[in-house]
């Protein structure tokens, strides 16, 4: 037993160096792990904050457009709207474009991973309800796609955010 104690004391410098290396490695791992965890949490918080901001902004814009969509969908077609409201046609047509741009922005942020898929599904149901139930919206969307193309709405070839759209 005395030999073991003597061996330890004779190699004291070696053992303190080993202990120093182990402590340094342990502290390094602890710092790395806590930094990684902190950064992950901060990233999630920032992502949730951005989602909340997008949600609030998009809903605010939709709330403003909703009344105009109600007015627009009282008319069967763009031609009917022009005949009945020639002085308001361009204004209401621009509101339809604002709505399409809002839909496109929501779709863009979905594809960038900034909008939750469940939230998107809710918005998508609403978008398709307007599209499916109102000919004037289908007609205006087709005209937009024909005139400006899918790329002006952040869509790739063959992509659509209106399910029943047919070219």
Coordinates of N, CA and C in Angstrom, one line a residue:
X1 N 0.8 -1.2 0.0 CA 0.0 0.0 0.0 C 0.9 1.3 0.0
X2 N 1.9 1.2 0.7 CA 2.8 2.3 0.8 C 3.5 2.6 -0.6
X3 N 3.7 1.5 -1.3 CA 4.2 1.7 -2.7 C 3.2 2.5 -3.6
X4 N 1.9 2.3 -3.4 CA 0.9 3.0 -4.2 C 0.9 4.4 -3.9
X5 N 1.0 4.7 -2.6 CA 1.0 6.1 -2.2 C 2.2 6.8 -2.6
X6 N 3.3 6.1 -2.5 CA 4.6 6.7 -3.0 C 4.6 6.9 -4.5
X7 N 4.0 6.0 -5.3 CA 3.9 6.1 -6.7 C 3.1 7.4 -7.0
X8 N 2.0 7.6 -6.3 CA 1.1 8.7 -6.6 C 1.9 10.0 -6.3
X9 N 2.6 10.1 -5.2 CA 3.3 11.3 -4.8 C 4.5 11.5 -5.8
X10 N 5.1 10.5 -6.2 CA 6.2 10.6 -7.2 C 5.8 11.2 -8.5
X11 N 4.5 10.8 -8.9 CA 4.0 11.3 -10.2 C 2.9 12.3 -10.0
X12 N 3.0 13.1 -8.9 CA 2.0 14.1 -8.6 C 1.8 15.1 -9.7
X13 N 2.8 15.5 -10.4 CA 2.7 16.5 -11.5 C 1.9 15.9 -12.6
X14 N 2.1 14.6 -12.9 CA 1.4 13.9 -14.0 C -0.1 13.9 -13.7
X15 N -0.4 13.5 -12.4 CA -1.8 13.4 -12.1 C -2.5 14.7 -12.0
X16 N -1.9 15.8 -11.6 CA -2.5 17.1 -11.5 C -2.7 17.6 -13.0
X17 N -1.8 17.3 -13.9 CA -2.0 17.6 -15.3 C -3.2 16.9 -15.9
X18 N -3.3 15.6 -15.6 CA -4.5 14.8 -16.1 C -5.8 15.4 -15.5
X19 N -5.8 15.7 -14.2 CA -7.0 16.3 -13.6 C -7.3 17.6 -14.2
X20 N -6.3 18.4 -14.5 CA -6.5 19.7 -15.1 C -7.1 19.6 -16.5
X21 N -6.6 18.7 -17.2 CA -7.2 18.4 -18.6 C -8.6 18.0 -18.5
X22 N -8.9 17.1 -17.6 CA -10.3 16.6 -17.4 C -11.2 17.7 -17.0
X23 N -10.8 18.5 -16.0 CA -11.6 19.6 -15.6 C -11.9 20.6 -16.7
X24 N -10.8 21.0 -17.4 CA -10.9 21.9 -18.6 C -11.8 21.4 -19.6
X25 N -11.7 20.1 -19.9 CA -12.6 19.5 -20.9 C -14.0 19.5 -20.5
X26 N -14.3 19.2 -19.2 CA -15.6 19.2 -18.6 C -16.2 20.6 -18.6
X27 N -15.4 21.6 -18.2 CA -15.9 22.9 -18.3 C -16.2 23.4 -19.7
X28 N -15.3 23.0 -20.6 CA -15.5 23.3 -22.1 C -16.8 22.7 -22.6
X29 N -17.1 21.5 -22.3 CA -18.3 20.8 -22.7 C -19.5 21.5 -22.1
X30 N -19.4 21.9 -20.8 CA -20.6 22.5 -20.1 C -20.8 23.9 -20.8
X31 N -19.8 24.7 -21.1 CA -20.0 26.0 -21.8 C -20.6 25.8 -23.2
X32 N -20.0 24.8 -23.9 CA -20.5 24.5 -25.3 C -22.0 24.1 -25.2
X33 N -22.4 23.2 -24.3 CA -23.7 22.7 -24.2 C -24.7 23.9 -23.8
X34 N -24.3 24.7 -22.8 CA -25.2 25.7 -22.4 C -25.3 26.8 -23.4
X35 N -24.3 27.1 -24.2 CA -24.3 28.1 -25.3 C -25.3 27.6 -26.4
X36 N -25.1 26.3 -26.7 CA -25.9 25.7 -27.7 C -27.4 25.7 -27.3
X37 N -27.7 25.4 -26.1 CA -29.1 25.4 -25.6 C -29.6 26.8 -25.6
X38 N -28.9 27.8 -25.1 CA -29.3 29.2 -25.1 C -29.6 29.7 -26.5
X39 N -28.7 29.4 -27.5 CA -28.9 29.8 -28.8 C -30.1 29.2 -29.5
X40 N -30.4 28.0 -29.2 CA -31.6 27.3 -29.7 C -32.8 27.9 -29.1
X41 N -32.8 28.2 -27.8 CA -34.0 28.8 -27.2 C -34.2 30.2 -27.8
X42 N -33.1 31.0 -28.0 CA -33.2 32.3 -28.5 C -33.8 32.3 -29.9
X43 N -33.3 31.3 -30.7 CA -33.8 31.2 -32.1 C -35.3 30.8 -32.1
X44 N -35.7 30.0 -31.2 CA -37.1 29.6 -31.2 C -38.0 30.8 -30.8
X45 N -37.5 31.6 -29.8 CA -38.2 32.8 -29.3 C -38.3 33.8 -30.5
X46 N -37.2 34.0 -31.2 CA -37.3 34.9 -32.4 C -38.2 34.4 -33.4
X47 N -38.2 33.1 -33.7 CA -39.1 32.5 -34.7 C -40.6 32.7 -34.3
X48 N -40.9 32.5 -33.0 CA -42.3 32.6 -32.5 C -42.7 34.1 -32.6
X49 N -41.7 35.0 -32.3 CA -42.0 36.4 -32.3 C -42.3 36.9 -33.8
X50 N -41.5 36.4 -34.7 CA -41.8 36.7 -36.1 C -43.1 36.1 -36.6
X51 N -43.4 34.9 -36.2 CA -44.7 34.3 -36.6 C -45.9 35.2 -36.0
X52 N -45.7 35.6 -34.8 CA -46.8 36.4 -34.2 C -46.9 37.8 -34.9
X53 N -45.8 38.4 -35.3 CA -45.9 39.6 -36.1 C -46.5 39.4 -37.4
X54 N -46.1 38.4 -38.1 CA -46.7 38.1 -39.4 C -48.2 37.8 -39.3
X55 N -48.6 37.0 -38.3 CA -50.0 36.7 -38.0 C -50.8 38.0 -37.8
X56 N -50.3 38.8 -36.9 CA -51.0 40.1 -36.6 C -51.1 41.0 -37.8
X57 N -50.0 41.1 -38.6 CA -50.0 42.0 -39.8 C -51.0 41.4 -40.8
X58 N -50.9 40.1 -41.1 CA -51.7 39.6 -42.1 C -53.2 39.6 -41.7
X59 N -53.5 39.4 -40.5 CA -54.9 39.4 -40.1 C -55.4 40.9 -40.1
X60 N -54.6 41.8 -39.7 CA -55.0 43.2 -39.8 C -55.3 43.6 -41.3
X61 N -54.4 43.2 -42.2 CA -54.6 43.5 -43.6 C -55.9 42.8 -44.1
X62 N -56.1 41.6 -43.7 CA -57.3 40.9 -44.2 C -58.5 41.5 -43.6
X63 N -58.5 42.0 -42.4 CA -59.7 42.6 -41.8 C -60.1 43.8 -42.6
X64 N -59.1 44.6 -43.1 CA -59.4 45.8 -43.9 C -59.9 45.3 -45.3
X65 N -59.4 44.3 -45.9 CA -59.8 43.8 -47.2 C -61.2 43.1 -47.2
X66 N -61.5 42.5 -46.0 CA -62.7 41.7 -46.0 C -64.0 42.4 -46.4
X67 N -64.1 43.7 -45.9 CA -65.3 44.4 -46.3 C -65.3 44.7 -47.8
X68 N -64.2 44.9 -48.4 CA -64.1 45.1 -49.9 C -64.4 43.9 -50.6
X69 N -63.9 42.7 -50.1 CA -64.2 41.4 -50.8 C -65.7 41.2 -50.7
X70 N -66.4 41.5 -49.6 CA -67.8 41.4 -49.5 C -68.5 42.2 -50.6
X71 N -68.1 43.4 -50.8 CA -68.7 44.3 -51.8 C -68.4 43.7 -53.2
X72 N -67.2 43.3 -53.4 CA -66.8 42.8 -54.8 C -67.6 41.6 -55.1
X73 N -67.8 40.7 -54.2 CA -68.5 39.4 -54.5 C -70.0 39.5 -54.6
X74 N -70.5 40.7 -54.5 CA -71.9 41.0 -54.8 C -72.1 41.0 -56.3
X75 N -71.1 41.1 -57.1 CA -71.1 41.1 -58.5 C -70.7 39.8 -59.1
X76 N -71.3 39.4 -60.1 CA -71.1 38.1 -60.7 C -69.7 38.0 -61.4
X77 N -69.3 39.0 -62.1 CA -68.1 39.0 -62.9 C -67.4 40.4 -62.9
X78 N -66.2 40.4 -63.4 CA -65.5 41.7 -63.5 C -66.3 42.6 -64.5
X79 N -66.9 42.0 -65.5 CA -67.7 42.8 -66.5 C -68.9 43.4 -65.8
X80 N -69.5 42.6 -65.0 CA -70.7 43.1 -64.2 C -70.3 44.2 -63.3
X81 N -69.2 44.0 -62.6 CA -68.7 45.1 -61.7 C -68.5 46.4 -62.4
X82 N -67.8 46.3 -63.6 CA -67.5 47.4 -64.4 C -68.8 48.1 -64.9
X83 N -69.8 47.3 -65.3 CA -71.1 47.9 -65.7 C -71.8 48.6 -64.6
X84 N -71.8 48.0 -63.4 CA -72.6 48.6 -62.3 C -71.9 49.7 -61.5
X85 N -70.6 49.6 -61.5 CA -69.8 50.5 -60.7 C -68.5 51.0 -61.5
X86 N -68.8 51.7 -62.6 CA -67.6 52.1 -63.4 C -66.7 53.0 -62.7
X87 N -67.2 53.9 -61.9 CA -66.3 54.9 -61.2 C -65.5 54.2 -60.0
X88 N -66.0 53.1 -59.5 CA -65.3 52.4 -58.4 C -64.6 51.1 -58.9
X89 N -64.7 50.8 -60.2 CA -64.1 49.6 -60.7 C -62.6 49.4 -60.4
X90 N -61.9 50.4 -60.8 CA -60.4 50.4 -60.6 C -60.0 50.3 -59.1
X91 N -60.7 51.0 -58.3 CA -60.5 50.9 -56.8 C -60.7 49.5 -56.3
X92 N -61.9 49.0 -56.7 CA -62.2 47.6 -56.2 C -61.3 46.5 -56.8
X93 N -61.0 46.8 -58.1 CA -60.0 45.8 -58.7 C -58.7 45.8 -58.0
X94 N -58.2 47.0 -57.6 CA -57.0 47.1 -56.9 C -57.1 46.4 -55.5
X95 N -58.3 46.4 -54.9 CA -58.5 45.7 -53.6 C -58.4 44.2 -53.8
X96 N -58.9 43.8 -55.0 CA -58.7 42.3 -55.3 C -57.2 42.0 -55.4
X97 N -56.5 42.9 -56.1 CA -55.0 42.6 -56.2 C -54.3 42.7 -54.9
X98 N -54.8 43.6 -54.0 CA -54.2 43.6 -52.6 C -54.5 42.2 -51.9
X99 N -55.7 41.7 -52.2 CA -56.0 40.4 -51.6 C -55.1 39.3 -52.1
X100 N -54.9 39.3 -53.4 CA -54.1 38.3 -54.0 C -52.6 38.4 -53.5
X101 N -52.2 39.6 -53.4 CA -50.8 39.9 -52.8 C -50.7 39.4 -51.4
X102 N -51.7 39.6 -50.6 CA -51.8 39.1 -49.2 C -51.7 37.6 -49.2
X103 N -52.4 36.9 -50.1 CA -52.4 35.5 -50.2 C -51.0 35.0 -50.6
X104 N -50.4 35.7 -51.5 CA -49.0 35.4 -52.0 C -48.0 35.5 -50.9
X105 N -48.1 36.6 -50.1 CA -47.2 36.8 -49.0 C -47.3 35.7 -48.0
X106 N -48.5 35.4 -47.6 CA -48.7 34.3 -46.7 C -48.1 33.0 -47.2
X107 N -48.3 32.7 -48.5 CA -47.7 31.5 -49.1 C -46.2 31.5 -49.1
X108 N -45.7 32.7 -49.4 CA -44.2 32.9 -49.4 C -43.6 32.6 -48.0
X109 N -44.2 33.2 -47.0 CA -43.7 33.0 -45.6 C -43.9 31.5 -45.1
X110 N -44.9 30.9 -45.6 CA -45.1 29.5 -45.3 C -43.9 28.7 -45.9
X111 N -43.6 28.9 -47.1 CA -42.5 28.2 -47.8 C -41.1 28.5 -47.2
X112 N -41.0 29.7 -46.5 CA -39.8 30.0 -45.8 C -39.8 29.5 -44.4
X113 N -40.8 28.8 -44.0 CA -40.9 28.2 -42.7 C -41.2 29.1 -41.6
X114 N -41.7 30.3 -41.9 CA -42.0 31.3 -40.9 C -43.4 31.3 -40.4
X115 N -44.3 30.5 -41.1 CA -45.7 30.4 -40.7 C -45.9 29.0 -40.4
X116 N -46.6 28.8 -39.3 CA -46.9 27.4 -38.8 C -47.9 26.8 -39.8
X117 N -47.7 25.5 -40.1 CA -48.5 24.8 -41.1 C -50.0 24.7 -40.7
X118 N -50.3 24.6 -39.4 CA -51.7 24.6 -38.9 C -52.3 26.0 -39.2
X119 N -51.6 27.1 -38.9 CA -52.1 28.4 -39.2 C -52.3 28.6 -40.7
X120 N -51.4 28.1 -41.5 CA -51.6 28.2 -43.0 C -52.8 27.4 -43.4
X121 N -53.1 26.2 -42.9 CA -54.2 25.5 -43.3 C -55.5 26.3 -43.0
X122 N -55.6 27.0 -41.9 CA -56.7 27.8 -41.6 C -56.9 28.9 -42.6
X123 N -55.8 29.6 -42.9 CA -55.9 30.6 -43.9 C -56.2 30.1 -45.3
X124 N -55.6 28.9 -45.6 CA -55.9 28.3 -46.9 C -57.3 28.0 -47.1
X125 N -58.0 27.5 -46.0 CA -59.4 27.2 -46.1 C -60.2 28.4 -46.4
X126 N -59.9 29.5 -45.8 CA -60.5 30.8 -46.0 C -60.3 31.3 -47.4
X127 N -59.0 31.2 -47.9 CA -58.7 31.7 -49.3 C -59.5 30.9 -50.3
X128 N -59.5 29.6 -50.1 CA -60.2 28.7 -51.1 C -61.7 28.9 -51.0
X129 N -62.2 29.3 -49.9 CA -63.6 29.5 -49.8 C -64.0 30.7 -50.6
X130 N -63.2 31.8 -50.5 CA -63.5 33.0 -51.4 C -63.4 32.6 -52.8
X131 N -62.3 31.8 -53.2 CA -62.1 31.5 -54.6 C -63.1 30.5 -55.1
X132 N -63.5 29.5 -54.3 CA -64.4 28.5 -54.8 C -65.8 29.0 -55.0
X133 N -66.2 30.0 -54.1 CA -67.6 30.4 -54.1 C -67.9 31.7 -54.8
X134 N -66.9 32.3 -55.4 CA -67.2 33.6 -56.1 C -66.5 33.6 -57.5
X135 N -67.3 33.6 -58.5 CA -66.7 33.6 -59.9 C -65.9 34.8 -60.1
X136 N -66.2 35.9 -59.6 CA -65.5 37.2 -59.9 C -64.0 37.1 -59.4
X137 N -63.9 36.4 -58.3 CA -62.5 36.2 -57.7 C -61.7 35.2 -58.6
X138 N -62.4 34.1 -59.1 CA -61.7 33.2 -60.0 C -61.3 33.9 -61.3
X139 N -62.2 34.7 -61.8 CA -61.9 35.4 -63.0 C -60.8 36.4 -62.9
X140 N -60.8 37.1 -61.8 CA -59.7 38.1 -61.5 C -58.4 37.4 -61.3
X141 N -58.4 36.3 -60.6 CA -57.1 35.5 -60.4 C -56.6 35.0 -61.7
X142 N -57.4 34.5 -62.6 CA -57.0 34.0 -63.8 C -56.4 35.1 -64.7
X143 N -57.0 36.2 -64.6 CA -56.5 37.4 -65.4 C -55.1 37.8 -64.8
X144 N -55.0 37.8 -63.5 CA -53.7 38.2 -62.9 C -52.6 37.2 -63.4
X145 N -52.9 35.9 -63.3 CA -51.9 34.9 -63.7 C -51.6 35.0 -65.2
X146 N -52.6 35.2 -66.0 CA -52.4 35.3 -67.4 C -51.5 36.6 -67.8
X147 N -51.8 37.7 -67.1 CA -51.1 38.9 -67.4 C -49.7 39.0 -66.8
X148 N -49.6 38.5 -65.5 CA -48.3 38.8 -64.8 C -47.6 37.5 -64.5
X149 N -48.2 36.4 -64.6 CA -47.6 35.1 -64.4 C -47.5 34.7 -62.9
X150 N -47.2 33.5 -62.7 CA -47.2 32.9 -61.4 C -46.0 33.5 -60.5
X151 N -45.0 33.8 -61.2 CA -43.8 34.3 -60.5 C -44.0 35.6 -59.7
X152 N -44.9 36.4 -60.2 CA -45.2 37.7 -59.5 C -45.9 37.4 -58.2
X153 N -46.3 36.2 -57.9 CA -47.0 35.8 -56.7 C -46.1 34.8 -55.9
X154 N -44.8 34.8 -56.1 CA -43.9 33.9 -55.4 C -44.2 32.4 -55.6
X155 N -44.8 32.1 -56.8 CA -45.2 30.7 -57.1 C -44.2 30.2 -58.1
X156 N -43.9 28.9 -57.9 CA -43.1 28.2 -58.9 C -44.0 27.6 -60.0
X157 N -43.5 27.3 -61.1 CA -44.3 26.8 -62.2 C -45.1 25.6 -61.7
X158 N -46.4 25.6 -61.9 CA -47.3 24.5 -61.5 C -47.9 24.7 -60.0
X159 N -47.3 25.6 -59.3 CA -47.8 25.8 -57.9 C -49.0 26.7 -57.9
X160 N -49.9 26.6 -56.9 CA -51.1 27.4 -56.7 C -51.4 27.4 -55.3
X161 N -52.0 28.5 -54.8 CA -52.5 28.5 -53.4 C -54.0 28.4 -53.5
X162 N -54.6 28.5 -54.7 CA -56.0 28.2 -54.8 C -56.2 26.8 -55.4
X163 N -56.8 25.9 -54.6 CA -56.8 24.5 -55.0 C -57.4 24.2 -56.3
X164 N -58.5 24.9 -56.6 CA -59.3 24.5 -57.8 C -59.0 25.3 -59.0
X165 N -57.9 26.1 -58.9 CA -57.5 26.9 -60.1 C -57.1 26.0 -61.3
X166 N -57.7 26.3 -62.4 CA -57.4 25.6 -63.6 C -57.0 26.7 -64.7
X167 N -55.9 26.5 -65.3 CA -55.4 27.5 -66.3 C -56.2 27.3 -67.6

